Coordinates of N, CA and C in Angstrom, one line a residue:
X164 N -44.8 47.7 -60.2 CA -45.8 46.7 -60.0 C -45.7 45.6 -61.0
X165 N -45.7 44.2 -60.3 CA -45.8 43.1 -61.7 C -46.7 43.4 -62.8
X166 N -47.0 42.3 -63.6 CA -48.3 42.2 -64.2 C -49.4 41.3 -63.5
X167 N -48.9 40.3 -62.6 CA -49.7 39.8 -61.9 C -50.3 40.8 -60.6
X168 N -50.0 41.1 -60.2 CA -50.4 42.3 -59.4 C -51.4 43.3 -60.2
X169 N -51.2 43.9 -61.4 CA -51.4 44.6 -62.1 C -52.7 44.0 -62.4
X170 N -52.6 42.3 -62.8 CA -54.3 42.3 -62.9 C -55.2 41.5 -62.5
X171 N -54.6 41.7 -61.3 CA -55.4 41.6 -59.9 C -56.6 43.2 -59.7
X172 N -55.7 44.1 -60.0 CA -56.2 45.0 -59.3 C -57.3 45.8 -60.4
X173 N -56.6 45.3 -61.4 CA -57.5 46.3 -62.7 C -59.2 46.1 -62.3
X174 N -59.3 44.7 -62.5 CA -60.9 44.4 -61.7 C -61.7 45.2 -60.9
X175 N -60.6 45.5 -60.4 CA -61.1 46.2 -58.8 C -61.1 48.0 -59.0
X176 N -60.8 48.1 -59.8 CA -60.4 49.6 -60.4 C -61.7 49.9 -60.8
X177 N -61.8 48.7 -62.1 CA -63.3 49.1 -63.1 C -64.4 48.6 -62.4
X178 N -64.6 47.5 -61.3 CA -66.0 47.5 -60.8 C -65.5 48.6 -59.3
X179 N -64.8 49.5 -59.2 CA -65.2 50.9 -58.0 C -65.2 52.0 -59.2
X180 N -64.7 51.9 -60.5 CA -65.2 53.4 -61.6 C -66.9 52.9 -62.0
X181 N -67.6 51.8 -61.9 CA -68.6 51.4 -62.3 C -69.8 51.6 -60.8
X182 N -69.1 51.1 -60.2 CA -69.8 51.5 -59.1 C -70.3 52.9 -58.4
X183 N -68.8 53.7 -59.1 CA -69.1 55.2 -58.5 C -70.2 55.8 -59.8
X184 N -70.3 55.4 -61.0 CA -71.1 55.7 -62.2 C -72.6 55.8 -61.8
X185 N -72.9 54.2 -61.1 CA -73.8 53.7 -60.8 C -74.5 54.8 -59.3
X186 N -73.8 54.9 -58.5 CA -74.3 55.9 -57.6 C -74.4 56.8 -58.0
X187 N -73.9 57.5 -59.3 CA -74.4 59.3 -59.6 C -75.2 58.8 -60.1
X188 N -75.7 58.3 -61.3 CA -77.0 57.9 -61.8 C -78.3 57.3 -60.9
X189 N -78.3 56.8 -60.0 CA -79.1 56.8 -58.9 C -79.3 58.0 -57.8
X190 N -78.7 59.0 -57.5 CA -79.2 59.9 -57.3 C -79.3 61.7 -57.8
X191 N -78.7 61.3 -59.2 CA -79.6 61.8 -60.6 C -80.9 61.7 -60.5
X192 N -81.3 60.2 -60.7 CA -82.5 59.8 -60.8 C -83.5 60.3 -59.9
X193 N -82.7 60.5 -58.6 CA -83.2 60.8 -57.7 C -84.2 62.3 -57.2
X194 N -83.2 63.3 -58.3 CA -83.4 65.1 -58.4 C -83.9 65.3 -59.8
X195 N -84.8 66.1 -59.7 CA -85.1 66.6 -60.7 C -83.8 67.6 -61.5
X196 N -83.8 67.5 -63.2 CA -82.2 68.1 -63.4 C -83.2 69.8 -63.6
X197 N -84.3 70.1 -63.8 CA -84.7 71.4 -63.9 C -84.3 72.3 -62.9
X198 N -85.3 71.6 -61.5 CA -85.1 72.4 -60.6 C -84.6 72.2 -59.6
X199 N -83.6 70.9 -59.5 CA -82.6 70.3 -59.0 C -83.7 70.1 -57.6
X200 N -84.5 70.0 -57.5 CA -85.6 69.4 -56.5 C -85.4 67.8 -56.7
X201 N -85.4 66.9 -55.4 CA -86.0 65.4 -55.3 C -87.4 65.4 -55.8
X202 N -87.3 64.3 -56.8 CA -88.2 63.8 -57.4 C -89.0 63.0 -56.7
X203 N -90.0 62.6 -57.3 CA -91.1 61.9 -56.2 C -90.8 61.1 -55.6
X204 N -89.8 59.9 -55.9 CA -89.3 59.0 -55.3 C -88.6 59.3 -53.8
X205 N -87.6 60.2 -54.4 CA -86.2 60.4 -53.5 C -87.0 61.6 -52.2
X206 N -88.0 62.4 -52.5 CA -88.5 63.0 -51.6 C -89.9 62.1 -51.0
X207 N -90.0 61.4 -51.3 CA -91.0 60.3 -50.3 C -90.6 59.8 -49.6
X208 N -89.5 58.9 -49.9 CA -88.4 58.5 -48.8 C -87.9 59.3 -47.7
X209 N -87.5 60.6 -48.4 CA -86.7 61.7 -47.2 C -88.6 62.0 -46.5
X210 N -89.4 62.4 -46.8 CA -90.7 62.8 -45.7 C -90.6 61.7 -45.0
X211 N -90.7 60.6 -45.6 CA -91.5 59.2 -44.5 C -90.5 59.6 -43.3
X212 N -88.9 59.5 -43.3 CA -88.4 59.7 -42.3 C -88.2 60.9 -41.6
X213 N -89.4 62.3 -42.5 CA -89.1 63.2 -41.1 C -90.3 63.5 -40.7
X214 N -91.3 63.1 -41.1 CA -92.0 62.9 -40.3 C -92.4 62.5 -39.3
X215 N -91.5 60.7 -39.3 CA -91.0 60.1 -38.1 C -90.7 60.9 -36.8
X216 N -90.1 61.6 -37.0 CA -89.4 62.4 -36.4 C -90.2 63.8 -36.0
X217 N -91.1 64.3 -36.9 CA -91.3 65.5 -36.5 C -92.9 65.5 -36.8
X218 N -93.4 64.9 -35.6 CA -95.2 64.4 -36.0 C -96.2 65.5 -35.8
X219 N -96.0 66.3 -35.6 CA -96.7 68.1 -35.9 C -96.3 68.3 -37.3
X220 N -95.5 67.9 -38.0 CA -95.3 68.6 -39.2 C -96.3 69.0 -40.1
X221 N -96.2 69.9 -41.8 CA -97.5 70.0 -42.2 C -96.7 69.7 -43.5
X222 N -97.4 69.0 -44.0 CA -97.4 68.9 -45.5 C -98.2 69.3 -46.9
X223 N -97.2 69.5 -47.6 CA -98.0 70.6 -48.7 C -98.0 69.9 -50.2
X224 N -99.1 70.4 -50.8 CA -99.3 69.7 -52.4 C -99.5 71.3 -52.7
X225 N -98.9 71.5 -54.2 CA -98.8 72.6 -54.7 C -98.5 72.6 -56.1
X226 N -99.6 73.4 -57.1 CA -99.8 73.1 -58.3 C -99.7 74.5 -59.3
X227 N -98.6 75.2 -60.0 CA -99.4 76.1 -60.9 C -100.7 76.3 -61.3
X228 N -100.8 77.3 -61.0 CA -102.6 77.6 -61.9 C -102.0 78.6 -63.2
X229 N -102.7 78.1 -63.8 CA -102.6 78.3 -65.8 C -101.6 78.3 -66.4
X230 N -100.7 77.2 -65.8 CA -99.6 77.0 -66.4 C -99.9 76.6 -68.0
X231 N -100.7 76.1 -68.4 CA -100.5 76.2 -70.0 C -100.6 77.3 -70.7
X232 N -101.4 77.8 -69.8 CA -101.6 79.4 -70.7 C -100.2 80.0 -70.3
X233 N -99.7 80.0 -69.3 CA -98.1 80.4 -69.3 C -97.2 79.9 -70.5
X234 N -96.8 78.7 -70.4 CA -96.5 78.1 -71.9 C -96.6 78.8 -73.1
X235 N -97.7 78.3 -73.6 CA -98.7 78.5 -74.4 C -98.3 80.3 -75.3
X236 N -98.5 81.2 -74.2 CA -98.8 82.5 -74.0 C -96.9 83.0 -74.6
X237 N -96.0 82.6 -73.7 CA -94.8 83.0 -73.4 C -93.8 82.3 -74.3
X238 N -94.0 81.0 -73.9 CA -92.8 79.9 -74.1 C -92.3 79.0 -73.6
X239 N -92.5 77.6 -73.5 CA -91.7 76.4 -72.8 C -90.5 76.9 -72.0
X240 N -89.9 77.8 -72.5 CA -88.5 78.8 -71.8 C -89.1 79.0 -70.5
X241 N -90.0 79.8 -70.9 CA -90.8 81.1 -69.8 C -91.3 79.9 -68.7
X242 N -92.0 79.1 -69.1 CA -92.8 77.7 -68.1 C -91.7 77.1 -67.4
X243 N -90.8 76.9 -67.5 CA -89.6 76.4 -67.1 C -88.8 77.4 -66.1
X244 N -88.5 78.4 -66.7 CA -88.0 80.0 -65.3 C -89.3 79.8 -64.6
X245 N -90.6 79.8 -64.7 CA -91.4 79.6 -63.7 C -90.9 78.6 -62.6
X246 N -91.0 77.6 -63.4 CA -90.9 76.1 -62.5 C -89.8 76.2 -61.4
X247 N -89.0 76.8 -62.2 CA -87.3 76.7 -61.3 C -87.5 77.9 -60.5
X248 N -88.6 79.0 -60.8 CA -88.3 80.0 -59.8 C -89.2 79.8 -58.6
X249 N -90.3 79.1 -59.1 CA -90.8 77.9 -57.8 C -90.4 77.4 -56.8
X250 N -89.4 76.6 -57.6 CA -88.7 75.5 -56.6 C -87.7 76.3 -56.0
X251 N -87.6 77.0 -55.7 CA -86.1 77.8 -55.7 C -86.7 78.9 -54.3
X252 N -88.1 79.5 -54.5 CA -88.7 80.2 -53.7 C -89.4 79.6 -52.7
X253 N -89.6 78.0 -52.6 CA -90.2 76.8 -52.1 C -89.4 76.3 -51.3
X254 N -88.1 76.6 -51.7 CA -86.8 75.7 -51.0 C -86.6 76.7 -50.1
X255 N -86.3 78.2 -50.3 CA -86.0 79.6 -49.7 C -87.2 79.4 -48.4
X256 N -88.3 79.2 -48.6 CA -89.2 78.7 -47.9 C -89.1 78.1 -46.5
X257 N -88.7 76.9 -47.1 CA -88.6 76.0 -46.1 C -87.2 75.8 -45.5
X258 N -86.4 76.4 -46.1 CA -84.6 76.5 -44.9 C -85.1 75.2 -44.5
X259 N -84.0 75.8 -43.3 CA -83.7 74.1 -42.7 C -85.2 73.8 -41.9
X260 N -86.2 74.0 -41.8 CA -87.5 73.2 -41.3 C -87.9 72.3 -41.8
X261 N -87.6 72.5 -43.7 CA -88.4 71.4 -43.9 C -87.5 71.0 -45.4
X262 N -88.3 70.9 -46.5 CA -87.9 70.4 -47.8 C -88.9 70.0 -48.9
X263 N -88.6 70.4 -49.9 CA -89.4 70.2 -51.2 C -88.7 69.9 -52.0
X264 N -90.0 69.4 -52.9 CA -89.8 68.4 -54.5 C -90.9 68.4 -55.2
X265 N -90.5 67.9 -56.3 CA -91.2 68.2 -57.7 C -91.6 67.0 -57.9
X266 N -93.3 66.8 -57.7 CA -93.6 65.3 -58.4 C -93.5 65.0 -59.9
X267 N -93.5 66.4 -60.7 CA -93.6 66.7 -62.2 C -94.6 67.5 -62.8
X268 N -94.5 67.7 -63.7 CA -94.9 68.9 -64.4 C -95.3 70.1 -63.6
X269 N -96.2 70.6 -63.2 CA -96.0 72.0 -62.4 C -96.7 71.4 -60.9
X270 N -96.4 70.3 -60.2 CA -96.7 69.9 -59.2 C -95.5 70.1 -58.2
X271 N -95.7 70.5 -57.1 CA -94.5 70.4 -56.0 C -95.3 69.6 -54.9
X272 N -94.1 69.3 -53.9 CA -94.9 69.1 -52.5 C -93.4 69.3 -51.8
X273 N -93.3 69.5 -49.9 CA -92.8 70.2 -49.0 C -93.6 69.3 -47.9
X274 N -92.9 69.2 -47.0 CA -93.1 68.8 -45.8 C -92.2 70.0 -44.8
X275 N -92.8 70.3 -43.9 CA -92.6 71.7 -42.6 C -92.8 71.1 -41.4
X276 N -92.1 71.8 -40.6 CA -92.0 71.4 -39.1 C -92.9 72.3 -38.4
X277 N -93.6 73.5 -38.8 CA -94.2 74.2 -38.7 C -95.4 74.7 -39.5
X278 N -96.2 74.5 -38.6 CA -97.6 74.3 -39.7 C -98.4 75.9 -39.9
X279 N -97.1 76.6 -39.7 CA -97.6 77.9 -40.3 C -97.0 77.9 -41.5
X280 N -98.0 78.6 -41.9 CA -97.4 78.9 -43.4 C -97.2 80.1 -44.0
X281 N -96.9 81.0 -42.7 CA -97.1 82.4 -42.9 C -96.0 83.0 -44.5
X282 N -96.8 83.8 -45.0 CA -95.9 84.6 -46.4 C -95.9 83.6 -47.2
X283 N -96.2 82.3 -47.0 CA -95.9 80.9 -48.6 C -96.5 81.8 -49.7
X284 N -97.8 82.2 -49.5 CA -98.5 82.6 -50.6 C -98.0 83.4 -51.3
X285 N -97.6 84.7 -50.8 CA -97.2 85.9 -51.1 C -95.8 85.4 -51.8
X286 N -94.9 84.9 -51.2 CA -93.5 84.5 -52.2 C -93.7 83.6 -53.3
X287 N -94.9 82.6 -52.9 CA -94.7 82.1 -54.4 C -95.4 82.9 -55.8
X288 N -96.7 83.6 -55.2 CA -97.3 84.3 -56.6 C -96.8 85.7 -56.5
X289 N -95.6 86.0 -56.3 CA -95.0 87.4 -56.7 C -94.5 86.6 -58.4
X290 N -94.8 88.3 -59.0 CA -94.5 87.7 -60.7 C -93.2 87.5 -60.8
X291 N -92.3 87.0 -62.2 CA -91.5 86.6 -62.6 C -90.8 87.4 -63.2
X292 N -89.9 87.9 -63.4 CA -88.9 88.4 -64.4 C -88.4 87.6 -65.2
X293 N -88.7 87.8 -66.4 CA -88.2 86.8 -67.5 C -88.0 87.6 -69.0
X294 N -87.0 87.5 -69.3 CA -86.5 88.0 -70.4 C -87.2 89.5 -70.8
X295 N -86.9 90.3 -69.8 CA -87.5 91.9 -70.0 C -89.2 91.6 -69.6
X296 N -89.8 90.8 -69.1 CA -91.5 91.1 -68.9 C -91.7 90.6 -67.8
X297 N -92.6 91.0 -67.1 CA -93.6 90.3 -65.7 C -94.3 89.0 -66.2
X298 N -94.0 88.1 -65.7 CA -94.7 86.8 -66.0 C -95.3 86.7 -64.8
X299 N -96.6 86.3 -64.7 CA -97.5 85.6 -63.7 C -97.6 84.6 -63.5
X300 N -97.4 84.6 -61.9 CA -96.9 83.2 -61.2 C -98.0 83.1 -60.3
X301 N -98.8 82.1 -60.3 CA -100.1 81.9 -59.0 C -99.9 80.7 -59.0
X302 N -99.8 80.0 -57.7 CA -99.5 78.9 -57.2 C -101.0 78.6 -56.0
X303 N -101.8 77.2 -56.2 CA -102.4 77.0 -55.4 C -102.1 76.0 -54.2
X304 N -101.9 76.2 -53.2 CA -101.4 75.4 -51.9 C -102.4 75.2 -50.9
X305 N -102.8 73.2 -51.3 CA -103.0 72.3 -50.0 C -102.1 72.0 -49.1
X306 N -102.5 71.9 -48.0 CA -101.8 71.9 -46.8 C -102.9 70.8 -45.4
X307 N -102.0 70.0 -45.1 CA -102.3 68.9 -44.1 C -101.2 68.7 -42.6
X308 N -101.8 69.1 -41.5 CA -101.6 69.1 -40.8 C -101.3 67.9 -40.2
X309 N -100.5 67.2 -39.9 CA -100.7 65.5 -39.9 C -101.2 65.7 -38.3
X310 N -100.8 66.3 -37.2 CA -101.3 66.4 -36.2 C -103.5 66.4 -36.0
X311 N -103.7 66.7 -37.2 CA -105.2 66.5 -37.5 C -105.7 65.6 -37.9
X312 N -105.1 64.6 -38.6 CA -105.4 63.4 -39.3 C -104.9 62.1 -37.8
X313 N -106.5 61.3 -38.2 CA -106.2 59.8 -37.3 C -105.5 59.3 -37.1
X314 N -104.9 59.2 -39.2 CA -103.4 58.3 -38.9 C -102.7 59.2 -39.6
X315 N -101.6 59.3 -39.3 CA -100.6 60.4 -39.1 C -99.5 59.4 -40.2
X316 N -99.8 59.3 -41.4 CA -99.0 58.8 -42.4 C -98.9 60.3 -43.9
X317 N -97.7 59.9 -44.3 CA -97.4 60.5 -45.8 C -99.1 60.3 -46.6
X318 N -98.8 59.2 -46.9 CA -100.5 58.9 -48.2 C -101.4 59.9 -47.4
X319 N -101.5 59.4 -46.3 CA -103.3 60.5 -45.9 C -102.8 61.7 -45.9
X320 N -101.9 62.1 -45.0 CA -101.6 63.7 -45.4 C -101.4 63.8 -47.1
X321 N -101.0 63.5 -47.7 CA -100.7 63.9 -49.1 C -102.2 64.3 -50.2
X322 N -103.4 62.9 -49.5 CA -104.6 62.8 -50.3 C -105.6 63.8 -49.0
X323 N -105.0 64.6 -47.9 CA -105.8 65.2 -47.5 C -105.5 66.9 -48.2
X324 N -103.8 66.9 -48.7 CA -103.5 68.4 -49.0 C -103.9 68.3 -50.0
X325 N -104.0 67.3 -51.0 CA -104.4 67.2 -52.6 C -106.4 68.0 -52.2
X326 N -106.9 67.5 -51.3 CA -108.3 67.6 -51.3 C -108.4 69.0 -51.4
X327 N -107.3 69.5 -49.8 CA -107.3 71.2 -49.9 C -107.1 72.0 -50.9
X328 N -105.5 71.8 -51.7 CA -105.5 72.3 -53.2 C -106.6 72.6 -54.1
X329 N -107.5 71.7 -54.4 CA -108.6 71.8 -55.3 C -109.6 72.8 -54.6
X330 N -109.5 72.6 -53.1 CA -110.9 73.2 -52.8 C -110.1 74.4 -52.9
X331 N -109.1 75.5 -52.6 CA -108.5 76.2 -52.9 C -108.4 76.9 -54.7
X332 N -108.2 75.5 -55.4 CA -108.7 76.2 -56.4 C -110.3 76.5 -56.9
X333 N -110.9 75.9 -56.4 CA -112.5 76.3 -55.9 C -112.8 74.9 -56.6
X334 N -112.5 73.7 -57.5 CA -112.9 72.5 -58.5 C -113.2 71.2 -57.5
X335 N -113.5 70.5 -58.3 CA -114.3 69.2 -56.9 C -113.0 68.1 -56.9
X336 N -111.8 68.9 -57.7 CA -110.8 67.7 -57.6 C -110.7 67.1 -59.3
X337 N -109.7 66.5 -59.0 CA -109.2 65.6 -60.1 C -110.3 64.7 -60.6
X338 N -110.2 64.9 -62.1 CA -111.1 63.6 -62.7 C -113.0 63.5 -62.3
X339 N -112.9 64.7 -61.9 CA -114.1 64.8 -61.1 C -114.9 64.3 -59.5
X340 N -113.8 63.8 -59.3 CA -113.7 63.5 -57.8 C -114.3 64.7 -57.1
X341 N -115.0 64.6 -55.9 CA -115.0 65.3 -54.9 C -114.0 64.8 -53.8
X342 N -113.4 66.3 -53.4 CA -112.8 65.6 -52.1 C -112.7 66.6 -51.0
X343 N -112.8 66.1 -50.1 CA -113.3 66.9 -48.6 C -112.3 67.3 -47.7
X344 N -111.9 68.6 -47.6 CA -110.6 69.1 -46.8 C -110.8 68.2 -45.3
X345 N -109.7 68.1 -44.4 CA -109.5 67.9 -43.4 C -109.5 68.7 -42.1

């Protein structure tokens, strides 16, 4: 190859090595690196469009309960094999019906094509094995049926399962809010 040829092409080398850079770091961004779950972003996007698609579906908000005392008690280690055994038993969950992600800290959400939710409970609060001890795992799950809701969007299903979650944990909701299951 000349040198004229040669840098012609270099250009074109370093903006497709920059460009392919650019696409792993945007859907990095996209997954959580813990629990390799889509992050809030990248799984809001993926519901809006399966829902489209799949308008019976049910959507879920799901929150460790006492996760600080887990922490706290065990170890950032220990809180962390929680999280990832969450996401992991969340995803086992949903196969191919549906899919989950991690808004952050011990928050998930899932969207299902099937609005049973038969055994969720039971797989996610079975305890933990973690470095030789039983760790306790309780997970509380709201759940919104969008086929029940007026308007059949992400936000209201999401602020109707947030409502259920709390009432599930028996509290009036975030910040003191009341909020009223569907």
């Amino acid at each position: 190859m000349d040198t004229q040829s040669l840098a012609l092409c270099l250009p074109l080398v370093g903006w497709a090595a920059h460009s392919g850079l650019l696409a792993h770091r945007l859907a990095a961004a996209r997954r959580d690196p813990l629990t390799g779950l889509h992050t809030r972003a990248g799984w809001t996007a993926r519901a809006e469009r399966f829902i489209r698609r799949h308008r019976d579906s049910v959507v879920l908000l799901l929150d460790l309960d006492d996760f600080k005392t887990l922490n706290d008690t065990h170890g950032h280690a220990a809180g962390d094999a929680a999280l990832a055994a969450t996401a992991t038993r969340l995803t086992a969950w949903c196969d191919r019906y549906g899919f989950a992600g991690r808004l952050g800290g011990d928050e998930f959400v899932a969207v299902h094509r099937h609005p049973h939710l038969n055994g969720l409970t039971a797989i996610l609060n079975a305890p933990l094995t973690y470095e030789g001890h039983w760790l306790p795992v309780s997970v509380s799950i709201g759940s919104c049926r969008l086929a029940d809701l007026p308007v059949r969007g992400l936000p209201e299903a999401l602020a109707a399962a947030d409502a259920s979650m709390y009432a599930a944990k028996g509290t009036t909701g975030r910040r003191g809010q009341h909020h009223t299951s569907h």
